[in-house]
XYZ file of C-alpha atoms in Angstrom:
289
model
C -18.310 -0.397 -37.439
C -16.982 0.166 -34.268
C -18.820 -2.487 -32.421
C -17.017 -5.338 -34.204
C -13.935 -3.880 -33.759
C -14.614 -3.577 -30.255
C -13.493 -7.236 -29.015
C -10.216 -6.968 -31.288
C -9.299 -3.681 -29.665
C -10.084 -5.090 -26.496
C -7.618 -8.058 -27.611
C -5.201 -6.164 -28.727
C -5.251 -4.044 -25.269
C -5.125 -7.245 -23.517
C -2.191 -8.748 -25.377
C 0.203 -5.568 -24.955
C -0.210 -5.655 -21.498
C 0.454 -9.119 -20.855
C 3.613 -8.672 -23.137
C 4.745 -5.803 -21.252
C 3.956 -7.238 -17.775
C 6.200 -9.906 -19.434
C 8.699 -7.956 -20.428
C 9.397 -6.547 -16.969
C 9.604 -10.007 -15.409
C 12.093 -10.871 -17.954
C 14.087 -8.095 -17.695
C 14.276 -7.898 -13.813
C 15.356 -11.967 -14.434
C 18.132 -11.394 -16.816
C 20.153 -9.161 -14.909
C 19.476 -11.523 -11.858
C 20.914 -13.971 -13.643
C 24.530 -13.076 -12.875
C 23.876 -13.672 -9.244
C 22.120 -17.508 -10.061
C 24.769 -18.530 -11.819
C 27.328 -18.023 -10.026
C 25.917 -20.000 -7.027
C 25.029 -17.120 -4.761
C 21.684 -17.330 -5.534
C 20.664 -18.763 -2.335
C 23.274 -16.559 -0.394
C 20.714 -13.719 -1.283
C 18.463 -15.324 0.727
C 20.477 -14.741 4.242
C 20.337 -12.456 7.206
C 23.901 -10.625 6.359
C 24.252 -7.620 4.118
C 27.986 -7.388 3.611
C 28.549 -6.605 0.436
C 32.886 -6.251 1.684
C 32.526 -9.777 2.607
C 30.975 -11.036 -0.344
C 27.328 -11.673 1.791
C 24.045 -10.470 0.089
C 21.438 -11.683 2.405
C 18.162 -9.291 1.578
C 16.044 -11.259 4.141
C 16.483 -7.921 7.073
C 15.182 -5.798 4.397
C 12.421 -8.314 3.468
C 11.889 -8.186 7.321
C 11.498 -4.498 7.400
C 8.804 -4.428 4.270
C 6.454 -6.404 5.920
C 7.020 -4.868 9.518
C 6.827 -1.448 7.780
C 3.394 -2.592 6.078
C 1.742 -4.577 8.339
C 1.947 -1.831 11.025
C 1.086 0.865 8.459
C -2.051 -0.869 7.952
C -3.030 -1.766 10.978
C -2.611 1.610 12.173
C -4.490 3.105 9.032
C -7.235 0.733 8.510
C -9.222 1.431 11.458
C -8.396 4.863 11.281
C -10.075 4.558 7.306
C -12.991 2.573 8.608
C -13.864 5.113 11.488
C -13.458 8.176 8.862
C -15.962 6.242 6.548
C -18.680 5.938 9.512
C -18.470 10.017 9.757
C -19.227 9.740 6.338
C -21.969 7.966 6.342
C -23.715 9.050 9.364
C -22.196 8.974 12.481
C -20.887 12.837 12.583
C -22.810 15.715 10.832
C -23.336 15.774 7.402
C -21.590 19.240 6.719
C -18.288 18.661 8.736
C -18.832 15.157 6.784
C -18.551 16.868 3.411
C -15.392 18.421 3.826
C -13.893 15.940 5.168
C -14.668 13.598 1.952
C -13.197 16.350 0.251
C -10.035 16.656 2.423
C -9.494 12.804 2.065
C -9.323 13.468 -1.815
C -6.961 16.097 -1.379
C -4.606 13.852 0.514
C -4.665 11.417 -2.201
C -3.041 14.220 -4.808
C -0.146 15.528 -2.513
C 3.106 14.012 -3.669
C 4.702 11.346 -1.476
C 7.695 13.845 -1.048
C 5.694 16.033 0.820
C 4.786 13.714 3.338
C 8.136 12.563 4.062
C 9.478 15.822 4.037
C 7.328 17.551 6.347
C 7.420 15.074 8.807
C 11.295 15.037 8.797
C 11.063 18.523 10.593
C 7.610 17.972 12.274
C 7.373 14.281 13.186
C 10.301 13.181 13.859
C 11.852 15.532 16.424
C 8.604 14.204 18.515
C 9.691 10.301 18.447
C 13.530 11.531 19.027
C 11.956 12.992 22.372
C 9.191 9.894 22.851
C 12.265 7.438 22.439
C 15.969 6.678 21.783
C 17.918 7.433 18.753
C 17.472 9.986 15.997
C 13.883 9.376 15.663
C 14.494 8.008 12.132
C 13.493 4.839 12.903
C 10.400 2.484 12.352
C 7.255 3.990 14.447
C 8.188 7.064 11.933
C 8.047 5.109 8.786
C 4.902 3.407 10.099
C 2.953 6.523 11.207
C 3.438 8.457 8.070
C 2.965 5.448 5.372
C -0.248 4.683 7.447
C -1.522 8.274 6.842
C -0.155 8.001 3.092
C -2.326 4.919 2.384
C -4.980 6.297 4.244
C -6.630 8.143 1.117
C -6.898 5.026 -0.869
C -8.438 3.277 1.881
C -10.973 5.680 2.757
C -11.837 5.614 -1.104
C -12.835 2.286 -1.512
C -14.926 2.165 1.472
C -16.608 5.246 1.157
C -17.447 4.247 -2.590
C -18.573 0.354 -1.177
C -20.830 2.303 1.882
C -21.998 4.628 -0.564
C -23.463 2.275 -3.098
C -25.188 0.165 -0.474
C -26.128 2.982 1.927
C -29.244 4.918 0.493
C -31.708 1.978 0.115
C -30.527 1.044 3.802
C -30.775 3.959 5.776
C -34.345 4.582 4.581
C -35.008 0.741 5.806
C -32.885 0.925 8.696
C -34.767 4.279 9.884
C -38.246 2.264 9.072
C -37.163 -0.148 11.790
C -36.163 1.975 14.145
C -33.044 1.943 13.811
C -30.489 4.705 14.536
C -27.712 5.811 11.861
C -24.667 3.938 14.105
C -26.745 0.647 14.159
C -27.685 1.138 10.248
C -24.210 1.811 9.719
C -22.385 -1.464 12.304
C -24.998 -3.939 11.755
C -26.128 -3.607 7.956
C -24.111 -1.860 5.867
C -20.595 -2.958 7.215
C -21.962 -6.614 6.616
C -22.724 -6.403 3.212
C -19.512 -4.349 2.310
C -17.062 -6.926 4.103
C -15.160 -7.750 0.450
C -14.963 -4.627 0.093
C -13.606 -3.615 3.434
C -10.963 -6.475 2.762
C -10.094 -4.940 -0.697
C -9.279 -1.985 0.782
C -6.625 -3.416 2.929
C -5.499 -5.331 0.436
C -4.947 -2.555 -1.889
C -3.032 -0.501 1.398
C -0.791 -3.175 2.084
C 0.227 -3.337 -1.932
C 0.348 0.537 -1.685
C 2.747 0.673 1.809
C 4.876 -2.470 0.186
C 5.796 -0.745 -3.226
C 6.577 2.514 -1.655
C 10.321 3.723 -1.638
C 10.416 7.500 -0.472
C 8.859 7.046 2.835
C 10.434 4.538 4.218
C 14.006 6.052 2.401
C 13.586 9.045 4.275
C 12.214 8.104 7.980
C 12.873 4.508 8.409
C 16.738 4.931 9.132
C 17.919 2.248 6.635
C 19.829 -0.178 8.988
C 19.431 -3.374 7.203
C 18.542 -5.567 10.291
C 15.621 -6.898 12.127
C 14.386 -3.725 14.458
C 14.049 -4.651 18.085
C 11.187 -1.909 18.848
C 9.656 0.602 17.227
C 12.289 3.039 17.745
C 14.931 1.073 15.893
C 15.825 1.629 12.512
C 14.728 -0.716 9.662
C 15.567 -1.055 5.885
C 12.710 -1.963 3.322
C 13.371 -3.774 -0.114
C 12.362 -0.431 -1.824
C 14.818 2.114 -0.084
C 17.562 -0.859 -0.195
C 17.285 -1.485 -4.105
C 17.054 2.647 -4.118
C 20.270 3.295 -2.060
C 22.164 0.925 -4.020
C 21.415 1.343 -7.082
C 22.568 4.816 -6.795
C 25.831 4.389 -5.044
C 27.112 0.667 -7.065
C 26.605 -0.297 -10.360
C 27.555 -3.604 -12.431
C 28.933 -5.371 -9.407
C 27.511 -8.567 -7.834
C 26.030 -6.786 -5.027
C 24.025 -4.817 -7.296
C 22.950 -8.073 -9.306
C 21.487 -8.954 -6.346
C 18.818 -6.430 -6.236
C 17.117 -7.671 -8.853
C 16.195 -10.931 -6.681
C 14.798 -8.515 -4.683
C 12.863 -7.302 -7.974
C 11.588 -10.621 -8.396
C 10.059 -10.584 -4.648
C 8.390 -6.948 -5.013
C 7.197 -8.033 -8.454
C 5.662 -11.457 -6.681
C 4.308 -9.469 -4.210
C 2.146 -6.727 -6.756
C 1.084 -9.928 -8.341
C 0.033 -11.225 -5.705
C -1.739 -8.297 -4.468
C -3.586 -7.938 -7.370
C -4.763 -11.752 -7.802
C -6.399 -11.211 -4.483
C -8.727 -8.350 -5.487
C -9.491 -10.118 -8.376
C -10.827 -12.985 -6.615
C -12.546 -10.527 -4.098
C -14.435 -8.740 -7.050
C -15.121 -12.182 -8.499
C -16.456 -13.074 -4.746
C -18.692 -9.948 -4.517
C -22.232 -9.628 -6.443
C -20.547 -7.989 -9.064
C -21.285 -4.351 -8.352
C -18.786 -1.482 -8.830
C -18.760 0.462 -6.070
C -16.266 2.726 -7.701
C -18.829 4.021 -10.360
C -20.228 5.920 -7.344
C -17.119 7.335 -6.146
C -16.196 8.174 -9.746
C -19.653 9.899 -10.251
């Protein structure tokens, strides 16, 4: 009886999920209509945010989101790969186990804790190293890379653990060192999951609000150096919605929301495509066990 009801339950769950996602898109679109119907839709896609002058361009914030997310990914992905190498034979076994537990613990730390600690520890260091207040692109990128690191390590570690046992025995039989097995056998076999980890990390970085809000300086312009302030779309939405409601500037934020939802949908589709292109195994089951 339960087996017969399982397909119906799955179809109902899928329908509810699709309906929820469509409702979110519809809600954001409806609130963006006042801007779109007033003829200012194209003005939103400009480089100047001056609400007092009737200019509501969000492109500087789009640029800030892309710059911050890409820089955090460039800092965090190689570090995640190096940590996975340590976990899979390049380091002593006991510290590797402790490191795995540490990464799991980092994933449970609230985002606001990262930002609060960084304001008192990292920002003064950046201020002394460069110019300005220290609330800048560099500070936010360093902390955001640390924030997305556990997500990428979990995915990479799960994929490598799935393939590692048999490959280590085969490599040892061929006379290969653990480093050679990791670099020449394990990594090529898990390359799709390494890319998936990067996609997840990018999506996590684009969607974060607190770290850019607390550390990036929130200047609505394009930074010329890592020590300049920037503003991301998520931080921009939080700032304007907290200070203004019902105005054209407020409604223009929903156009930014459409862009963010599009990015999230693109990340989900990319991950889905990578999973279907893989061999069908689920390395996440190894981590969850």
